CSV table of C-alpha atoms and ligand atoms in Angstrom, one decimal:
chain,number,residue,atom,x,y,z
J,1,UNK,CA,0.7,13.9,5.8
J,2,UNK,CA,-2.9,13.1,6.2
J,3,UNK,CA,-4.4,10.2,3.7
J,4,UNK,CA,-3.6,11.3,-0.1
J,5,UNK,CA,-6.8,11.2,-2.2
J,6,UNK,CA,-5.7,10.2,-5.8
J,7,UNK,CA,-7.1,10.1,-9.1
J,8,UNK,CA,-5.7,7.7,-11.8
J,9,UNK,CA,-7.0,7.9,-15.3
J,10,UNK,CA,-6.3,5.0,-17.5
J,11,UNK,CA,-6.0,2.9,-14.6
J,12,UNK,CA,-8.2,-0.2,-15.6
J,13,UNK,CA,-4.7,-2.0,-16.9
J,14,UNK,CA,-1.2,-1.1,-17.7
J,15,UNK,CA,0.9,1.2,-16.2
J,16,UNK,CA,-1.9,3.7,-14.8
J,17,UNK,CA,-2.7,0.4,-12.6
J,18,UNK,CA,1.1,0.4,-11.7
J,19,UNK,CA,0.3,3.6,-10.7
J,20,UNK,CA,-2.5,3.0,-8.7
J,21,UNK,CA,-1.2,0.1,-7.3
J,22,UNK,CA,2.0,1.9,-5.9
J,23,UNK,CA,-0.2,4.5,-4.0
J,24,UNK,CA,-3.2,2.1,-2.7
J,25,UNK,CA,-0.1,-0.1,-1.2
J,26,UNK,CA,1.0,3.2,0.8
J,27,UNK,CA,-1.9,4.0,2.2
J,28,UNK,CA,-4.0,6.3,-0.3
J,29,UNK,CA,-7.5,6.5,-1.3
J,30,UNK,CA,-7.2,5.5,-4.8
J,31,UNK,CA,-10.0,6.1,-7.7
J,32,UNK,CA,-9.2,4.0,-10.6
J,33,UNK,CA,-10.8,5.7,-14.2
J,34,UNK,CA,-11.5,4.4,-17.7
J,35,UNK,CA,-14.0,4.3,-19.8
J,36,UNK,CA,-14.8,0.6,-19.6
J,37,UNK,CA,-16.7,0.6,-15.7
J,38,UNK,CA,-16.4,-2.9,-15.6
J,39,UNK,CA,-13.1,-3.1,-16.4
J,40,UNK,CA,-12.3,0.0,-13.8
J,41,UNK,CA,-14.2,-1.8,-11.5
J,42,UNK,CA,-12.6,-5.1,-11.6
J,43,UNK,CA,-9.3,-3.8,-10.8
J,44,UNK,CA,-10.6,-1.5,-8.1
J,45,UNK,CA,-11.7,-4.7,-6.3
J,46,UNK,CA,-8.2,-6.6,-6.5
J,47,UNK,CA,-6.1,-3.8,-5.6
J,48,UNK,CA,-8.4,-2.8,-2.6
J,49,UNK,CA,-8.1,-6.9,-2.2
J,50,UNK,CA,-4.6,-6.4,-2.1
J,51,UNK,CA,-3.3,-3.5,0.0
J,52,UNK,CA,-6.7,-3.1,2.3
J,53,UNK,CA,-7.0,0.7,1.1
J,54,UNK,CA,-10.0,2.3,-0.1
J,55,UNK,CA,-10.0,1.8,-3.9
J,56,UNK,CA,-12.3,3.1,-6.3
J,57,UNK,CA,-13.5,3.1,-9.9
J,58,UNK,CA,-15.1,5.7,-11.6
J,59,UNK,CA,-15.7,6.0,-15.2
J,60,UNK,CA,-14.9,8.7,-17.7
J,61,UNK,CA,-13.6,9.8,-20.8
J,62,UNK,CA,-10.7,11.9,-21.4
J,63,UNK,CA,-12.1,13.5,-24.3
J,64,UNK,CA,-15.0,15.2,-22.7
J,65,UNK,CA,-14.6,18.1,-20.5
J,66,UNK,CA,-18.0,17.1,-19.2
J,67,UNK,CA,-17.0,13.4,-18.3
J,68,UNK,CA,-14.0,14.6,-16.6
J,69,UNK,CA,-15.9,17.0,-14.7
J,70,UNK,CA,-18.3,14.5,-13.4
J,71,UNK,CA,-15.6,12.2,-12.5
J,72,UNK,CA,-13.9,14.5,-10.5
J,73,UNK,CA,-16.7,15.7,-8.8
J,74,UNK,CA,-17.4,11.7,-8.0
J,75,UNK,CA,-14.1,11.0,-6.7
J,76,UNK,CA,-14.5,14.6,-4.1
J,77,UNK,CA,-18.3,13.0,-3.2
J,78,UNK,CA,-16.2,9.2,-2.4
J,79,UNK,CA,-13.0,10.9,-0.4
J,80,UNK,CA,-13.9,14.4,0.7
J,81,UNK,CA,-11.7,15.3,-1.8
J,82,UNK,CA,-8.5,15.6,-4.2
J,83,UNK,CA,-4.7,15.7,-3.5
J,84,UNK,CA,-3.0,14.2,-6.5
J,85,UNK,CA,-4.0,13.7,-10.0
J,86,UNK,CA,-2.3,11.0,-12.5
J,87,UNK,CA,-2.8,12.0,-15.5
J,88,UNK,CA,-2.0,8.5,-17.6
J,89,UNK,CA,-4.5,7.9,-20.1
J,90,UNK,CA,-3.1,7.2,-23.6
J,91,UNK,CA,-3.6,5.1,-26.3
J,92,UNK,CA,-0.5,4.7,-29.2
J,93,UNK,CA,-2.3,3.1,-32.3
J,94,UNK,CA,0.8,2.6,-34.9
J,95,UNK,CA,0.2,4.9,-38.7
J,96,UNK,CA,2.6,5.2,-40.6
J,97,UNK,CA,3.1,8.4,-41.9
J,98,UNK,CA,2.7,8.1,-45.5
J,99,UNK,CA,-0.6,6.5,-45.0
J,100,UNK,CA,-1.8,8.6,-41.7
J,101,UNK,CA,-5.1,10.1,-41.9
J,102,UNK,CA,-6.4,13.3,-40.6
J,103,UNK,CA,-8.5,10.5,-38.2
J,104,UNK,CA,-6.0,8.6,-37.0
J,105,UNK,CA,-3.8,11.9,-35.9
J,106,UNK,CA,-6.7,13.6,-34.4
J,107,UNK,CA,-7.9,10.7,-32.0
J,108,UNK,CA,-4.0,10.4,-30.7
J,109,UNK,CA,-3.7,13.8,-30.3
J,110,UNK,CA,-7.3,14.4,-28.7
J,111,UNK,CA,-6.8,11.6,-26.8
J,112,UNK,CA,-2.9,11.8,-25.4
J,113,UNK,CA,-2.7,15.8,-25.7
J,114,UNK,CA,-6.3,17.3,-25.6
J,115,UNK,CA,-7.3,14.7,-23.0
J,116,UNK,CA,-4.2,15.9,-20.9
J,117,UNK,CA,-5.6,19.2,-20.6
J,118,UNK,CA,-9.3,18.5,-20.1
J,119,UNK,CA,-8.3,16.2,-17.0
J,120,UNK,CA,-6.2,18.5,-15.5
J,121,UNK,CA,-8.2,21.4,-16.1
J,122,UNK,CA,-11.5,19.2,-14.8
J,123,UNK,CA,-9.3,18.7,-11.4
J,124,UNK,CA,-8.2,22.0,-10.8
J,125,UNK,CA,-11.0,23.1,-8.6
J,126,UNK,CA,-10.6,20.1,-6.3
J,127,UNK,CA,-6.8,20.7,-6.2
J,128,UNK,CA,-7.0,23.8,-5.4
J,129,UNK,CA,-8.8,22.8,-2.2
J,130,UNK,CA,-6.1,20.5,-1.6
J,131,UNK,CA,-3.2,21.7,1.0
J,132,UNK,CA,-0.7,19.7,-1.5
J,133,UNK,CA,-2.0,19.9,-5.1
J,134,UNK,CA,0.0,17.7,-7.2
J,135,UNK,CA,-0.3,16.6,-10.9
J,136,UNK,CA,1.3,13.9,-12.2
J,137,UNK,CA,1.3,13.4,-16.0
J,138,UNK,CA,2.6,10.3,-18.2
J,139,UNK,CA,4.6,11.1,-21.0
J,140,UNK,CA,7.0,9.0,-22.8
J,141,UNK,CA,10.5,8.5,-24.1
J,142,UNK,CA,9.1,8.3,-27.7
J,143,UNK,CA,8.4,11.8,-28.9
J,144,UNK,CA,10.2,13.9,-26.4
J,145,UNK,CA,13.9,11.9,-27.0
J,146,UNK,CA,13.1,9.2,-28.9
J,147,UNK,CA,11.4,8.4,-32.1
J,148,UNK,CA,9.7,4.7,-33.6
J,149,UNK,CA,8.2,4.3,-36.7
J,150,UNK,CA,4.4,4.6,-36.9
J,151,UNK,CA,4.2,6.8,-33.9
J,152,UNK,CA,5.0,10.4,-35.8
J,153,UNK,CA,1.6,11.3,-34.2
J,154,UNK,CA,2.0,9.5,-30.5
J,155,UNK,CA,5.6,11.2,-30.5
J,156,UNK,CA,4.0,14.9,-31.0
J,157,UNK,CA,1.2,14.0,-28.3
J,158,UNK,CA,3.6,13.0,-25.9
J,159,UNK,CA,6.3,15.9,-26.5
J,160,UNK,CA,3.3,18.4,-26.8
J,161,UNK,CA,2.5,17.0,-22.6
J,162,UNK,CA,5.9,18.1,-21.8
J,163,UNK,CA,5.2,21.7,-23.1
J,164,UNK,CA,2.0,21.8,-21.6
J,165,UNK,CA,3.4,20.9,-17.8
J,166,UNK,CA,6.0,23.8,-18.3
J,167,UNK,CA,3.6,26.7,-18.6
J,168,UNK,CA,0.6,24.9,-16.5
J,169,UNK,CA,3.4,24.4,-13.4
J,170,UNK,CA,3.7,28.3,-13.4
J,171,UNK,CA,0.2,28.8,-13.5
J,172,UNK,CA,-0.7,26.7,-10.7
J,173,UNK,CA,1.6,27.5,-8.4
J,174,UNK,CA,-0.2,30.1,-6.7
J,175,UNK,CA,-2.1,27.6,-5.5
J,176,UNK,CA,0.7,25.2,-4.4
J,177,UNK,CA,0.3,22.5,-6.9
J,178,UNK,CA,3.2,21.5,-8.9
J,179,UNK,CA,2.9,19.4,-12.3
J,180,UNK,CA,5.5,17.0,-13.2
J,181,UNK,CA,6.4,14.6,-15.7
J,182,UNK,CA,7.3,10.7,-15.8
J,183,UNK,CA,8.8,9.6,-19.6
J,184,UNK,CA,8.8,5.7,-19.1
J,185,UNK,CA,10.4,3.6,-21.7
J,186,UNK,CA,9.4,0.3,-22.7
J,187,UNK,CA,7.1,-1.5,-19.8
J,188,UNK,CA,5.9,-4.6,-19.4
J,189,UNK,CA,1.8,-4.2,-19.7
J,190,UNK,CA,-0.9,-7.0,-20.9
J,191,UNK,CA,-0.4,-5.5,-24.1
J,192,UNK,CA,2.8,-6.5,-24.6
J,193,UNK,CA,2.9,-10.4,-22.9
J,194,UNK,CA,1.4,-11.4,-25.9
J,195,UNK,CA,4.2,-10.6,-28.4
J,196,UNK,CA,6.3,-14.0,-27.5
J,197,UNK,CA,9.6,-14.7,-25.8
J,198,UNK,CA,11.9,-13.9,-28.8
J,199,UNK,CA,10.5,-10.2,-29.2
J,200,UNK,CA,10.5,-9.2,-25.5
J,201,UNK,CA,14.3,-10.7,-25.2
J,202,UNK,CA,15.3,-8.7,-27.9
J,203,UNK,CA,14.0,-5.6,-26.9
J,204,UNK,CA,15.5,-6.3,-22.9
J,205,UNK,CA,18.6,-6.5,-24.6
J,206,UNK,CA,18.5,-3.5,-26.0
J,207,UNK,CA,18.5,-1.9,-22.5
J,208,UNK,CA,21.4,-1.5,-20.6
J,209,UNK,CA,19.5,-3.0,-17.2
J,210,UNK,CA,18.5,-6.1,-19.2
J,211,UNK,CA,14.9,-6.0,-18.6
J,212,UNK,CA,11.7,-4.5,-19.7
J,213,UNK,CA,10.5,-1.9,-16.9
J,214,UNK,CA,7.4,-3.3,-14.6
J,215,UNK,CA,4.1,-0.8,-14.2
J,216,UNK,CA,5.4,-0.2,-10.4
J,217,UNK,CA,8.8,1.7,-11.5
J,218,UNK,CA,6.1,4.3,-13.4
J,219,UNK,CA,4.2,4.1,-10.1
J,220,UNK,CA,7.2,4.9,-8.0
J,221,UNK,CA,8.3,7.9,-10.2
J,222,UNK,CA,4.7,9.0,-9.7
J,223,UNK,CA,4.5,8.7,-5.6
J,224,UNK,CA,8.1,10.6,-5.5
J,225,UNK,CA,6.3,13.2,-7.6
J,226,UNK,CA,3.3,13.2,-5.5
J,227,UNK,CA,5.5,13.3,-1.9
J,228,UNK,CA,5.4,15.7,0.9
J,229,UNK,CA,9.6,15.6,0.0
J,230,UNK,CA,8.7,17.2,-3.7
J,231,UNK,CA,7.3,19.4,-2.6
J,232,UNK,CA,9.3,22.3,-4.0
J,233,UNK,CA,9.7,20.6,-7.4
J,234,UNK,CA,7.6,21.4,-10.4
J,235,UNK,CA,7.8,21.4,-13.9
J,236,UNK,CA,10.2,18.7,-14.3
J,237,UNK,CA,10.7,15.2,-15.9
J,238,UNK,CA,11.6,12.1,-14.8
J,239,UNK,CA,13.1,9.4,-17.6
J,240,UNK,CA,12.5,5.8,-16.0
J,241,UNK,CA,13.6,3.4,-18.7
J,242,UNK,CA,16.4,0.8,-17.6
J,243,UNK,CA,18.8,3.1,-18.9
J,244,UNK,CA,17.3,2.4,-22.7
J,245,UNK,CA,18.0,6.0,-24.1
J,246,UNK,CA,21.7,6.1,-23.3
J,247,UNK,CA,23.5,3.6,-25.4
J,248,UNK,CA,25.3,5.1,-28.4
J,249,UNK,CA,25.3,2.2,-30.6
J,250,UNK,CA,24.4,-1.7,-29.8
J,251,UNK,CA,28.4,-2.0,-29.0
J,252,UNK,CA,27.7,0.3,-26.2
J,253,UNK,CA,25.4,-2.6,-24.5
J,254,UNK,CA,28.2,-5.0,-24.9
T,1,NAP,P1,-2.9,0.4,-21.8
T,1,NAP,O1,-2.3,-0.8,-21.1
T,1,NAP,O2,-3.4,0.3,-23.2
T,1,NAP,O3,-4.0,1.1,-20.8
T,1,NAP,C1,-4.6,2.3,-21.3
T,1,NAP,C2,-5.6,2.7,-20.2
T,1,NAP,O4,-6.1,4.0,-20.6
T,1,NAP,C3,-6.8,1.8,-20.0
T,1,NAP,O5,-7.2,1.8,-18.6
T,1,NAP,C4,-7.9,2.4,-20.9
T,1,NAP,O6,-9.1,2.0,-20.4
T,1,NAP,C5,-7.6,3.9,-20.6
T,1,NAP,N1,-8.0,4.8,-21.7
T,1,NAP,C6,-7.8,4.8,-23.0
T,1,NAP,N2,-8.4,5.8,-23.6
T,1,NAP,C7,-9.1,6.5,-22.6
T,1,NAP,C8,-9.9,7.6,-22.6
T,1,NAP,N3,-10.3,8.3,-23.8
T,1,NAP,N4,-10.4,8.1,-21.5
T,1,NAP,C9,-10.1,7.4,-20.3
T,1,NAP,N5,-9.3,6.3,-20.2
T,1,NAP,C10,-8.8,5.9,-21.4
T,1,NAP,O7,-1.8,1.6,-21.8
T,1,NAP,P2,-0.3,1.7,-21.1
T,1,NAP,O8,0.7,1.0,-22.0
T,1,NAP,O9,-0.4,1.4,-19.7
T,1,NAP,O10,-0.1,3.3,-21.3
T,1,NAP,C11,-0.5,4.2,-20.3
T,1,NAP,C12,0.2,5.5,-20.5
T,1,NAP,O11,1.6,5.3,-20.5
T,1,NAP,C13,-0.1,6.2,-21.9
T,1,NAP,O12,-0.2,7.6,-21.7
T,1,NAP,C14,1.2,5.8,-22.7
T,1,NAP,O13,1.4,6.8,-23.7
T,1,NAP,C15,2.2,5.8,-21.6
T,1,NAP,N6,3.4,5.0,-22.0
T,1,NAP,C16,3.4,3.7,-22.1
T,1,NAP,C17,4.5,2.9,-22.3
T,1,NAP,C18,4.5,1.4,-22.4
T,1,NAP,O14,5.6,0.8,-22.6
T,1,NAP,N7,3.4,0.8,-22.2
T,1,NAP,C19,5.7,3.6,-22.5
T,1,NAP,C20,5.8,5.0,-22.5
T,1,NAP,C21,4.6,5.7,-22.2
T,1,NAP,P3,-10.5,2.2,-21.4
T,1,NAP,O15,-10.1,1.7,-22.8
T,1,NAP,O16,-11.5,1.3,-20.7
T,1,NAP,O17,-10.8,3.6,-21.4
């Protein structure tokens, strides 16, 4: 397979730089997106640093069909074009639901839900040009299987992704691009190392593999979606979470 071009949204931190990070070590051409340039740009430099591939940032906003469109059209004018999209951006402010506003559901959902199908849609003239079209999308555990409280709305935007890969894989697949799916559970991101030792044990112990996941198991999940050898799969969902979901009660983790 010739050099995958690859598109990360949300890639600044987190799990879309797991992402990124997984295909820049392999050999890709890797644009990194967010909306902070700086902060898209920073991370560009250390994982091109790193793995000595040709890493990228680009700015844009999930929200806006015409930000996307622009930062597609960048990342075709930087590589020659576009193989693989990760569609990662997401933000999960906590609301309870008893004091949620109409606000605080609409900039989830337009940014998790909405923004998953102005990014993909923005990218599917470049992958159509691509002789292996892939789209990669991050959902979650919570919503699709899983529920927390304070994220009635982040749960709907991430179950409303899996809905939205099942009718876009059919549609796309004239053109040879699949759509797939990775649900992570919890992952250790910047966010997170702040919360103190006592918190992060006790929720490593609530997984049967005994440790929160790193951003790299996301970003291997992606590059198996995004391989020559899935080629024929599309549509489908991948749950990378230590085991977490599986334990009937806390006796179950022994
Ligand atoms: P994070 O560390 O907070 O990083 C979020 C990234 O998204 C940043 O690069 C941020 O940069 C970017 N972003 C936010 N809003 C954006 C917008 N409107 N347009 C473009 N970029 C935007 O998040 P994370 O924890 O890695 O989560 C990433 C994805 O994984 C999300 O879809 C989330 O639902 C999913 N997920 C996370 C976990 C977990 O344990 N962390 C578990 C399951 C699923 P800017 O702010 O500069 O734009």
């Amino acid at each position: 397979m010739s050099t995958q071009k690859v598109l990360v949204t949300g890639a600044s931190k987190g799990i879309g730089k797991g992402i990124a990070s997984v295909f820049a070590k392999n050999g890709a051409d890797v644009a990194v997106l967010a909306r902070d340039l700086a902060a898209a740009e920073a991370t560009a430099s250390e994982l091109a640093q790193a793995t000595g591939s040709k890493v990228i940032a680009v700015a844009g906003d999930v929200t806006s069909k015409e930000s996307m469109t622009a930062a597609v059209n960048r990342v075709v004018e930087a590589f020659g074009g576009l193989d693989v999209l990760c569609a990662n951006a997401g933000i999960f402010p906590a609301a309870p639901l008893e004091d949620m506003t109409e606000d605080d559901w609409d900039l989830v959902l337009n940014t998790n839900l909405k923004g998953t199908f102005i990014t993909v849609q923005s990218a599917i003239p470049a992958l159509k040009n691509s002789s292996a079209g892939r789209v990669v999308v991050t959902s979650s555990i919570t919503g699709p299987v899983t529920g927390f409280p304070g994220w009635s709305h982040y749960g709907a935007s991430k179950a409303g992704q899996l809905g939205f890969i099942r009718t876009a894989c059919i549609e796309l697949a004239k053109y040879g691009i699949t759509v797939n799916a990775v649900m992570p559970g919890n992952i250790m991101t910047e966010g997170l190392q702040g919360m103190g030792e006592d918190y992060l044990s006790q929720m490593a112990n609530s997984i049967p593999l005994k440790r929160l996941g790193d951003v790299e198991d996301i970003g291997h999940a992606a590059y198996y979606f995004a391989s020559a050898g899935a080629g024929y799969v599309t549509g489908q969902t991948i749950v990378v979470d230590g085991g977490q979901i599986l334990p009937e009660s806390l006796e179950a983790l022994g």
